Amino acid sequence: MSRFAHSLVLAGAVCLLGTVAPTCLTQRALASSPAEHALITPASHSEHAPSTPTAASAPAHPLKLATWNMEWLMAEDGPLAATAPPDHPHRTAADFEKLAAYALHLDADIIGLQEVDTATTAQRLFPARAYQIFMTDDALLQHPALAIRKPLRAHKNPDLVELDVAPATAAHQLRRGLDVTVETGTTPLRILVLHLKTGCWDNPVADKQHNCPILVQQFGVLQNWISARTAAHEAFVIMGDFNRRMTVYDPFFLLLTHAAPLSLTSAGWASPCENGSYFIDHILLGGGTQSWLQPHSLRVMTYRPDSQPATLSDHCAVSVRLSPQAPLPSAARTPKTPTTGSQP
């Protein structure tokens, strides 16, 4: 994979060149005041550089984390396949082979997946010889899932069932959150994979339409989960399809930062997979993971035009790299300014 590691840096752009798919991030020109724009210019290297290794803080093996909505990744003969909409992608064996090739090119250690029906289907892209698959236990066709490269060790925590804020009488229940703890070699990493309600893309919090009240409830659940992780002094990541074009100024994102400081790894960048729009697939870092982020590591894996994207996915994989570190002894910890919304 070394031939994919070269990057081209331009004014306002970071592009990763590869033979499978070009990967490019463009810094979005915001229609905002100069002060707001200044807040999302690239942060200095020192804000994101991992701590210098010491006896109390030794780096573990770097990890590449990704989130990837697979768009109805399912077996056509599955038990709940009949509940899928008729216009869902009808994939052939060749389509699965193409997706598996993209998964191999992604080459990530931990991948949060959305819209997967079973672990068996996920293994067609992330084979059991190389990855463990974790998945929520709800009785829905679409699940959040997590593929974790072996030999990393992990265990599943109870699903975040509270994200299903739909009443029991609703025709369709909402997706739970997948909660998994991964052993990094230094500090355990708590990961929440989610897929939130669609419709409230960039509307105000007070909007009573476009499913915004549902999304507000789900963000309240996330606030509680973040508060619990913070109280337990855990390093954590929240990643997945938020169905929300979040920025550091988005009132929904600010709701989460009321619970604890967070880093929005996509802040200040536009997605080449969304025609230059803001991201809706996000990776949020909290607790100790904010200092683990490798500078300028945000990437988007796009599809080749001749790969027939209609049968692949309507989302692209978004990834960052982390350098896990052991926490300093409590006596050696010093307060620092949160890196909320810092851009890679």
mmCIF file of C-alpha atoms in Angstrom:
data_model
loop_
_atom_site.group_PDB
_atom_site.id
_atom_site.type_symbol
_atom_site.label_atom_id
_atom_site.label_comp_id
_atom_site.label_asym_id
_atom_site.label_seq_id
_atom_site.Cartn_x
_atom_site.Cartn_y
_atom_site.Cartn_z
ATOM 1 C CA MET A 1 0.000 0.000 0.000
ATOM 2 C CA SER A 2 3.017 2.286 0.068
ATOM 3 C CA ARG A 3 2.263 3.550 -3.442
ATOM 4 C CA PHE A 4 -0.930 5.142 -2.074
ATOM 5 C CA ALA A 5 0.863 7.031 0.695
ATOM 6 C CA HIS A 6 2.120 9.971 -1.362
ATOM 7 C CA SER A 7 0.091 13.159 -1.005
ATOM 8 C CA LEU A 8 -0.137 16.368 -2.983
ATOM 9 C CA VAL A 9 -0.674 19.494 -0.919
ATOM 10 C CA LEU A 10 -2.095 22.608 -2.592
ATOM 11 C CA ALA A 11 -3.436 25.886 -1.234
ATOM 12 C CA GLY A 12 -6.737 24.947 0.339
ATOM 13 C CA ALA A 13 -6.578 21.297 -0.792
ATOM 14 C CA VAL A 14 -5.143 17.961 0.318
ATOM 15 C CA CYS A 15 -5.282 15.168 -2.281
ATOM 16 C CA LEU A 16 -4.224 11.555 -1.805
ATOM 17 C CA LEU A 17 -3.205 9.948 -5.083
ATOM 18 C CA GLY A 18 -3.915 6.258 -5.666
ATOM 19 C CA THR A 19 -4.384 3.797 -8.470
ATOM 20 C CA VAL A 20 -7.748 2.548 -7.245
ATOM 21 C CA ALA A 21 -9.490 5.789 -6.400
ATOM 22 C CA PRO A 22 -8.370 9.407 -6.174
ATOM 23 C CA THR A 23 -8.891 10.845 -2.719
ATOM 24 C CA CYS A 24 -9.210 14.573 -2.279
ATOM 25 C CA LEU A 25 -10.332 17.006 0.395
ATOM 26 C CA THR A 26 -11.060 20.605 -0.458
ATOM 27 C CA GLN A 27 -11.198 23.355 2.135
ATOM 28 C CA ARG A 28 -14.646 24.894 1.892
ATOM 29 C CA ALA A 29 -14.957 28.638 1.230
ATOM 30 C CA LEU A 30 -17.465 29.725 3.817
ATOM 31 C CA ALA A 31 -19.965 32.548 3.387
ATOM 32 C CA SER A 32 -19.233 33.741 6.893
ATOM 33 C CA SER A 33 -17.484 36.527 8.730
ATOM 34 C CA PRO A 34 -13.665 36.634 8.706
ATOM 35 C CA ALA A 35 -13.650 35.769 12.398
ATOM 36 C CA GLU A 36 -15.648 32.586 11.824
ATOM 37 C CA HIS A 37 -13.446 31.625 8.898
ATOM 38 C CA ALA A 38 -10.341 32.185 10.967
ATOM 39 C CA LEU A 39 -11.544 29.664 13.521
ATOM 40 C CA ILE A 40 -11.413 26.843 11.005
ATOM 41 C CA THR A 41 -8.115 27.567 9.294
ATOM 42 C CA PRO A 42 -5.579 24.735 9.693
ATOM 43 C CA ALA A 43 -4.426 24.397 13.281
ATOM 44 C CA SER A 44 -0.766 24.520 14.140
ATOM 45 C CA HIS A 45 1.136 21.244 14.163
ATOM 46 C CA SER A 46 1.680 21.425 17.901
ATOM 47 C CA GLU A 47 -2.034 21.249 18.629
ATOM 48 C CA HIS A 48 -2.324 17.782 17.096
ATOM 49 C CA ALA A 49 1.108 16.247 17.451
ATOM 50 C CA PRO A 50 1.131 13.190 19.757
ATOM 51 C CA SER A 51 2.899 13.662 23.056
ATOM 52 C CA THR A 52 6.597 12.863 23.089
ATOM 53 C CA PRO A 53 6.960 9.226 24.189
ATOM 54 C CA THR A 54 8.035 8.830 27.793
ATOM 55 C CA ALA A 55 8.048 6.008 30.275
ATOM 56 C CA ALA A 56 4.525 7.024 31.298
ATOM 57 C CA SER A 57 3.280 7.702 27.753
ATOM 58 C CA ALA A 58 4.466 5.202 25.159
ATOM 59 C CA PRO A 59 2.752 5.187 21.765
ATOM 60 C CA ALA A 60 0.945 2.048 20.648
ATOM 61 C CA HIS A 61 0.697 0.909 17.034
ATOM 62 C CA PRO A 62 -1.009 3.641 14.966
ATOM 63 C CA LEU A 63 -4.611 2.912 14.000
ATOM 64 C CA LYS A 64 -6.546 3.879 10.908
ATOM 65 C CA LEU A 65 -10.241 4.445 11.710
ATOM 66 C CA ALA A 66 -12.907 4.752 9.047
ATOM 67 C CA THR A 67 -16.672 5.114 8.775
ATOM 68 C CA TRP A 68 -18.506 3.836 5.710
ATOM 69 C CA ASN A 69 -22.236 3.759 4.970
ATOM 70 C CA MET A 70 -22.676 0.725 2.692
ATOM 71 C CA GLU A 71 -26.155 1.621 1.322
ATOM 72 C CA TRP A 72 -28.332 -1.430 1.877
ATOM 73 C CA LEU A 73 -25.532 -3.992 2.037
ATOM 74 C CA MET A 74 -27.672 -7.096 2.224
ATOM 75 C CA ALA A 75 -28.241 -10.599 0.959
ATOM 76 C CA GLU A 76 -31.125 -10.728 -1.514
ATOM 77 C CA ASP A 77 -32.360 -13.955 0.101
ATOM 78 C CA GLY A 78 -32.048 -12.720 3.685
ATOM 79 C CA PRO A 79 -34.916 -13.122 6.177
ATOM 80 C CA LEU A 80 -35.787 -9.402 6.111
ATOM 81 C CA ALA A 81 -34.859 -8.677 2.492
ATOM 82 C CA ALA A 82 -38.519 -8.257 1.553
ATOM 83 C CA THR A 83 -38.729 -5.208 3.818
ATOM 84 C CA ALA A 84 -36.156 -3.291 1.740
ATOM 85 C CA PRO A 85 -37.422 -0.616 -0.662
ATOM 86 C CA PRO A 86 -37.696 -1.806 -4.277
ATOM 87 C CA ASP A 87 -35.101 0.712 -5.466
ATOM 88 C CA HIS A 88 -32.326 -0.540 -3.183
ATOM 89 C CA PRO A 89 -29.085 -1.561 -4.957
ATOM 90 C CA HIS A 90 -29.471 -5.062 -6.370
ATOM 91 C CA ARG A 91 -25.856 -6.189 -6.205
ATOM 92 C CA THR A 92 -24.325 -9.032 -8.141
ATOM 93 C CA ALA A 93 -21.409 -11.189 -7.033
ATOM 94 C CA ALA A 94 -19.196 -8.938 -9.175
ATOM 95 C CA ASP A 95 -20.433 -5.884 -7.259
ATOM 96 C CA PHE A 96 -19.492 -7.502 -3.961
ATOM 97 C CA GLU A 97 -16.064 -8.273 -5.404
ATOM 98 C CA LYS A 98 -15.626 -4.609 -6.335
ATOM 99 C CA LEU A 99 -16.667 -3.492 -2.858
ATOM 100 C CA ALA A 100 -14.248 -6.010 -1.354
ATOM 101 C CA ALA A 101 -11.470 -4.534 -3.519
ATOM 102 C CA TYR A 102 -12.303 -1.049 -2.209
ATOM 103 C CA ALA A 103 -12.328 -2.394 1.359
ATOM 104 C CA LEU A 104 -8.871 -3.857 0.742
ATOM 105 C CA HIS A 105 -7.677 -0.524 -0.648
ATOM 106 C CA LEU A 106 -9.115 1.311 2.368
ATOM 107 C CA ASP A 107 -6.797 -0.823 4.498
ATOM 108 C CA ALA A 108 -8.235 0.391 7.802
ATOM 109 C CA ASP A 109 -7.821 -1.220 11.210
ATOM 110 C CA ILE A 110 -11.266 -0.265 12.529
ATOM 111 C CA ILE A 111 -14.212 0.425 10.221
ATOM 112 C CA GLY A 112 -17.608 1.605 11.420
ATOM 113 C CA LEU A 113 -20.259 0.399 8.962
ATOM 114 C CA GLN A 114 -23.865 1.394 8.453
ATOM 115 C CA GLU A 115 -26.774 -0.280 6.627
ATOM 116 C CA VAL A 116 -25.510 -3.862 6.908
ATOM 117 C CA ASP A 117 -27.974 -6.728 7.317
ATOM 118 C CA THR A 118 -25.789 -9.472 8.873
ATOM 119 C CA ALA A 119 -22.232 -10.203 9.918
ATOM 120 C CA THR A 120 -22.066 -12.822 7.165
ATOM 121 C CA THR A 121 -22.716 -10.142 4.543
ATOM 122 C CA ALA A 122 -20.103 -7.839 6.092
ATOM 123 C CA GLN A 123 -17.582 -10.685 5.891
ATOM 124 C CA ARG A 124 -17.887 -10.674 2.112
ATOM 125 C CA LEU A 125 -15.969 -7.370 2.261
ATOM 126 C CA PHE A 126 -14.047 -7.879 5.502
ATOM 127 C CA PRO A 127 -13.225 -11.614 5.620
ATOM 128 C CA ALA A 128 -13.186 -13.500 8.899
ATOM 129 C CA ARG A 129 -9.512 -14.421 8.470
ATOM 130 C CA ALA A 130 -8.625 -10.725 8.783
ATOM 131 C CA TYR A 131 -11.449 -9.008 10.695
ATOM 132 C CA GLN A 132 -13.864 -9.494 13.573
ATOM 133 C CA ILE A 133 -17.373 -8.214 12.934
ATOM 134 C CA PHE A 134 -19.543 -6.704 15.677
ATOM 135 C CA MET A 135 -23.157 -5.659 15.106
ATOM 136 C CA THR A 136 -26.159 -4.358 17.038
ATOM 137 C CA ASP A 137 -28.730 -6.882 18.221
ATOM 138 C CA ASP A 138 -31.908 -5.143 17.070
ATOM 139 C CA ALA A 139 -34.349 -6.880 14.739
ATOM 140 C CA LEU A 140 -33.929 -4.497 11.793
ATOM 141 C CA LEU A 141 -32.647 -4.973 8.257
ATOM 142 C CA GLN A 142 -30.084 -2.173 8.622
ATOM 143 C CA HIS A 143 -27.498 -2.360 11.400
ATOM 144 C CA PRO A 144 -24.516 -0.314 12.518
ATOM 145 C CA ALA A 145 -21.522 -2.659 12.532
ATOM 146 C CA LEU A 146 -17.826 -2.587 13.292
ATOM 147 C CA ALA A 147 -15.039 -4.449 11.481
ATOM 148 C CA ILE A 148 -11.892 -4.744 13.621
ATOM 149 C CA ARG A 149 -8.661 -6.036 12.177
ATOM 150 C CA LYS A 150 -7.151 -9.068 13.894
ATOM 151 C CA PRO A 151 -5.316 -9.490 16.210
ATOM 152 C CA LEU A 152 -6.789 -6.389 17.890
ATOM 153 C CA ARG A 153 -8.887 -7.468 20.848
ATOM 154 C CA ALA A 154 -12.330 -6.030 21.496
ATOM 155 C CA HIS A 155 -15.544 -6.690 23.333
ATOM 156 C CA LYS A 156 -19.090 -5.508 22.753
ATOM 157 C CA ASN A 157 -20.875 -3.380 25.338
ATOM 158 C CA PRO A 158 -24.677 -3.220 25.553
ATOM 159 C CA ASP A 159 -26.241 -1.531 22.542
ATOM 160 C CA LEU A 160 -27.203 2.114 22.964
ATOM 161 C CA VAL A 161 -30.875 1.255 22.641
ATOM 162 C CA GLU A 162 -31.901 4.760 23.695
ATOM 163 C CA LEU A 163 -31.066 6.032 20.190
ATOM 164 C CA ASP A 164 -34.280 4.335 19.069
ATOM 165 C CA VAL A 165 -36.452 7.211 20.233
ATOM 166 C CA ALA A 166 -39.417 6.088 18.123
ATOM 167 C CA PRO A 167 -42.524 5.134 20.133
ATOM 168 C CA ALA A 168 -43.252 1.433 20.388
ATOM 169 C CA THR A 169 -46.320 1.929 18.194
ATOM 170 C CA ALA A 170 -44.315 3.507 15.345
ATOM 171 C CA ALA A 171 -44.373 1.719 11.989
ATOM 172 C CA HIS A 172 -40.575 1.811 11.826
ATOM 173 C CA GLN A 173 -38.146 1.638 14.720
ATOM 174 C CA LEU A 174 -34.872 3.554 14.640
ATOM 175 C CA ARG A 175 -31.382 2.107 14.702
ATOM 176 C CA ARG A 176 -29.538 1.513 17.950
ATOM 177 C CA GLY A 177 -25.924 2.516 18.531
ATOM 178 C CA LEU A 178 -23.156 -0.079 18.508
ATOM 179 C CA ASP A 179 -20.881 0.275 21.554
ATOM 180 C CA VAL A 180 -17.535 -1.580 21.454
ATOM 181 C CA THR A 181 -14.344 -1.316 23.499
ATOM 182 C CA VAL A 182 -11.082 -1.950 21.633
ATOM 183 C CA GLU A 183 -7.779 -2.745 23.343
ATOM 184 C CA THR A 184 -5.168 -0.506 21.677
ATOM 185 C CA GLY A 185 -2.130 -1.722 23.597
ATOM 186 C CA THR A 186 -2.131 1.311 25.884
ATOM 187 C CA THR A 187 -5.498 2.872 26.652
ATOM 188 C CA PRO A 188 -8.817 1.120 25.916
ATOM 189 C CA LEU A 189 -10.752 2.889 23.172
ATOM 190 C CA ARG A 190 -14.534 3.098 23.482
ATOM 191 C CA ILE A 191 -16.214 3.350 20.062
ATOM 192 C CA LEU A 192 -19.840 4.197 19.314
ATOM 193 C CA VAL A 193 -21.034 3.529 15.754
ATOM 194 C CA LEU A 194 -24.338 5.105 14.809
ATOM 195 C CA HIS A 195 -26.752 5.958 12.001
ATOM 196 C CA LEU A 196 -29.094 8.785 12.972
ATOM 197 C CA LYS A 197 -32.450 9.870 11.597
ATOM 198 C CA THR A 198 -32.372 11.520 8.191
ATOM 199 C CA GLY A 199 -34.091 14.750 7.119
ATOM 200 C CA CYS A 200 -32.714 17.494 9.385
ATOM 201 C CA TRP A 201 -29.624 18.254 7.319
ATOM 202 C CA ASP A 202 -28.899 21.825 8.392
ATOM 203 C CA ASN A 203 -32.130 23.097 9.927
ATOM 204 C CA PRO A 204 -32.206 24.923 13.284
ATOM 205 C CA VAL A 205 -32.631 23.019 16.518
ATOM 206 C CA ALA A 206 -36.065 24.634 16.994
ATOM 207 C CA ASP A 207 -37.373 23.360 13.639
ATOM 208 C CA LYS A 208 -40.473 21.247 14.262
ATOM 209 C CA GLN A 209 -40.407 19.613 10.826
ATOM 210 C CA HIS A 210 -37.944 17.605 8.703
ATOM 211 C CA ASN A 211 -37.522 15.054 11.520
ATOM 212 C CA CYS A 212 -35.562 17.651 13.518
ATOM 213 C CA PRO A 213 -37.384 16.897 16.807
ATOM 214 C CA ILE A 214 -36.323 13.250 16.449
ATOM 215 C CA LEU A 215 -32.713 14.227 15.788
ATOM 216 C CA VAL A 216 -32.760 16.547 18.814
ATOM 217 C CA GLN A 217 -33.829 13.604 20.966
ATOM 218 C CA GLN A 218 -31.065 11.436 19.551
ATOM 219 C CA PHE A 219 -28.469 14.127 20.212
ATOM 220 C CA GLY A 220 -29.725 14.265 23.801
ATOM 221 C CA VAL A 221 -29.004 10.528 24.077
ATOM 222 C CA LEU A 222 -25.510 11.151 22.706
ATOM 223 C CA GLN A 223 -24.977 13.893 25.283
ATOM 224 C CA ASN A 224 -25.706 11.397 28.054
ATOM 225 C CA TRP A 225 -23.366 8.795 26.536
ATOM 226 C CA ILE A 226 -20.567 11.371 26.208
ATOM 227 C CA SER A 227 -21.095 12.508 29.808
ATOM 228 C CA ALA A 228 -20.802 8.903 31.020
ATOM 229 C CA ARG A 229 -17.565 8.367 29.069
ATOM 230 C CA THR A 230 -16.141 11.619 30.403
ATOM 231 C CA ALA A 231 -17.034 10.746 33.999
ATOM 232 C CA ALA A 232 -15.271 7.400 33.553
ATOM 233 C CA HIS A 233 -12.178 9.143 32.050
ATOM 234 C CA GLU A 234 -12.455 7.011 28.912
ATOM 235 C CA ALA A 235 -10.933 7.700 25.512
ATOM 236 C CA PHE A 236 -13.765 7.524 23.005
ATOM 237 C CA VAL A 237 -14.807 7.926 19.379
ATOM 238 C CA ILE A 238 -18.265 8.473 17.923
ATOM 239 C CA MET A 239 -18.475 7.766 14.223
ATOM 240 C CA GLY A 240 -21.044 7.034 11.568
ATOM 241 C CA ASP A 241 -23.740 8.614 9.457
ATOM 242 C CA PHE A 242 -25.105 11.548 11.449
ATOM 243 C CA ASN A 243 -27.330 12.680 8.542
ATOM 244 C CA ARG A 244 -26.300 16.180 9.561
ATOM 245 C CA ARG A 245 -23.943 18.608 7.828
ATOM 246 C CA MET A 246 -22.113 19.433 11.036
ATOM 247 C CA THR A 247 -19.547 22.176 11.450
ATOM 248 C CA VAL A 248 -18.055 23.602 14.629
ATOM 249 C CA TYR A 249 -20.805 26.251 14.515
ATOM 250 C CA ASP A 250 -23.673 23.847 13.976
ATOM 251 C CA PRO A 251 -26.094 24.082 16.933
ATOM 252 C CA PHE A 252 -26.467 20.302 16.964
ATOM 253 C CA PHE A 253 -22.712 19.818 17.300
ATOM 254 C CA LEU A 254 -22.636 22.462 20.020
ATOM 255 C CA LEU A 255 -25.229 20.438 21.926
ATOM 256 C CA LEU A 256 -22.701 17.613 22.133
ATOM 257 C CA THR A 257 -19.871 19.885 23.247
ATOM 258 C CA HIS A 258 -21.994 20.925 26.227
ATOM 259 C CA ALA A 259 -21.309 17.427 27.575
ATOM 260 C CA ALA A 260 -17.551 17.475 26.916
ATOM 261 C CA PRO A 261 -14.957 18.955 24.560
ATOM 262 C CA LEU A 262 -14.938 17.149 21.204
ATOM 263 C CA SER A 263 -12.864 17.257 18.029
ATOM 264 C CA LEU A 264 -14.834 17.247 14.774
ATOM 265 C CA THR A 265 -12.198 15.750 12.481
ATOM 266 C CA SER A 266 -13.882 16.957 9.276
ATOM 267 C CA ALA A 267 -14.217 20.575 10.425
ATOM 268 C CA GLY A 268 -13.292 23.092 7.764
ATOM 269 C CA TRP A 269 -13.288 20.587 4.901
ATOM 270 C CA ALA A 270 -15.753 19.650 2.176
ATOM 271 C CA SER A 271 -16.340 16.122 0.954
ATOM 272 C CA PRO A 272 -15.465 15.199 -2.630
ATOM 273 C CA CYS A 273 -18.086 12.487 -2.271
ATOM 274 C CA GLU A 274 -20.785 15.084 -1.601
ATOM 275 C CA ASN A 275 -20.001 17.373 -4.573
ATOM 276 C CA GLY A 276 -18.142 19.768 -2.308
ATOM 277 C CA SER A 277 -20.784 19.857 0.420
ATOM 278 C CA TYR A 278 -20.165 19.474 4.127
ATOM 279 C CA PHE A 279 -19.724 15.973 5.508
ATOM 280 C CA ILE A 280 -22.627 14.005 6.954
ATOM 281 C CA ASP A 281 -20.380 11.034 7.825
ATOM 282 C CA HIS A 282 -18.320 12.112 10.813
ATOM 283 C CA ILE A 283 -15.632 10.900 13.210
ATOM 284 C CA LEU A 284 -15.754 12.695 16.585
ATOM 285 C CA LEU A 285 -12.935 12.348 19.104
ATOM 286 C CA GLY A 286 -13.390 12.745 22.829
ATOM 287 C CA GLY A 287 -11.358 12.284 25.961
ATOM 288 C CA GLY A 288 -7.769 11.256 25.375
ATOM 289 C CA THR A 289 -8.313 10.532 21.681
ATOM 290 C CA GLN A 290 -8.181 14.244 20.864
ATOM 291 C CA SER A 291 -4.410 14.156 21.352
ATOM 292 C CA TRP A 292 -4.093 10.923 19.356
ATOM 293 C CA LEU A 293 -5.126 12.419 16.011
ATOM 294 C CA GLN A 294 -2.345 12.394 13.427
ATOM 295 C CA PRO A 295 -2.217 15.810 11.759
ATOM 296 C CA HIS A 296 -3.582 16.046 8.218
ATOM 297 C CA SER A 297 -4.719 12.411 8.213
ATOM 298 C CA LEU A 298 -8.353 12.986 7.176
ATOM 299 C CA ARG A 299 -9.063 11.142 3.915
ATOM 300 C CA VAL A 300 -12.058 10.264 1.726
ATOM 301 C CA MET A 301 -11.943 7.186 -0.490
ATOM 302 C CA THR A 302 -13.842 7.953 -3.697
ATOM 303 C CA TYR A 303 -14.905 5.550 -6.460
ATOM 304 C CA ARG A 304 -13.598 5.276 -9.997
ATOM 305 C CA PRO A 305 -16.245 6.310 -12.563
ATOM 306 C CA ASP A 306 -15.978 2.929 -14.270
ATOM 307 C CA SER A 307 -16.794 1.112 -11.010
ATOM 308 C CA GLN A 308 -20.551 1.689 -11.417
ATOM 309 C CA PRO A 309 -21.082 3.578 -8.113
ATOM 310 C CA ALA A 310 -24.836 2.923 -8.301
ATOM 311 C CA THR A 311 -24.165 -0.660 -7.265
ATOM 312 C CA LEU A 312 -21.460 0.224 -4.754
ATOM 313 C CA SER A 313 -22.636 2.856 -2.255
ATOM 314 C CA ASP A 314 -23.947 6.409 -2.217
ATOM 315 C CA HIS A 315 -21.424 7.181 0.547
ATOM 316 C CA CYS A 316 -17.633 7.152 0.564
ATOM 317 C CA ALA A 317 -15.431 5.894 3.361
ATOM 318 C CA VAL A 318 -14.064 8.676 5.591
ATOM 319 C CA SER A 319 -10.950 7.942 7.638
ATOM 320 C CA VAL A 320 -8.414 9.378 10.073
ATOM 321 C CA ARG A 321 -5.309 7.998 11.740
ATOM 322 C CA LEU A 322 -4.737 7.865 15.486
ATOM 323 C CA SER A 323 -1.622 7.255 17.568
ATOM 324 C CA PRO A 324 -2.918 5.800 20.857
ATOM 325 C CA GLN A 325 -0.989 6.724 23.969
ATOM 326 C CA ALA A 326 -1.064 5.663 27.566
ATOM 327 C CA PRO A 327 -2.549 8.301 29.871
ATOM 328 C CA LEU A 328 -0.222 10.252 32.088
ATOM 329 C CA PRO A 329 -0.476 9.658 35.850
ATOM 330 C CA SER A 330 -3.128 11.905 37.342
ATOM 331 C CA ALA A 331 -0.507 13.975 39.146
ATOM 332 C CA ALA A 332 1.263 14.707 35.844
ATOM 333 C CA ARG A 333 -1.825 15.767 33.923
ATOM 334 C CA THR A 334 -2.022 19.422 33.068
ATOM 335 C CA PRO A 335 -5.068 21.205 31.721
ATOM 336 C CA LYS A 336 -4.986 22.163 28.067
ATOM 337 C CA THR A 337 -7.200 24.047 25.683
ATOM 338 C CA PRO A 338 -9.751 21.728 24.044
ATOM 339 C CA THR A 339 -9.292 21.184 20.303
ATOM 340 C CA THR A 340 -12.998 21.292 19.544
ATOM 341 C CA GLY A 341 -13.548 21.333 15.822
ATOM 342 C CA SER A 342 -9.875 21.362 14.910
ATOM 343 C CA GLN A 343 -9.211 20.515 11.291
ATOM 344 C CA PRO A 344 -6.607 17.984 10.184
#
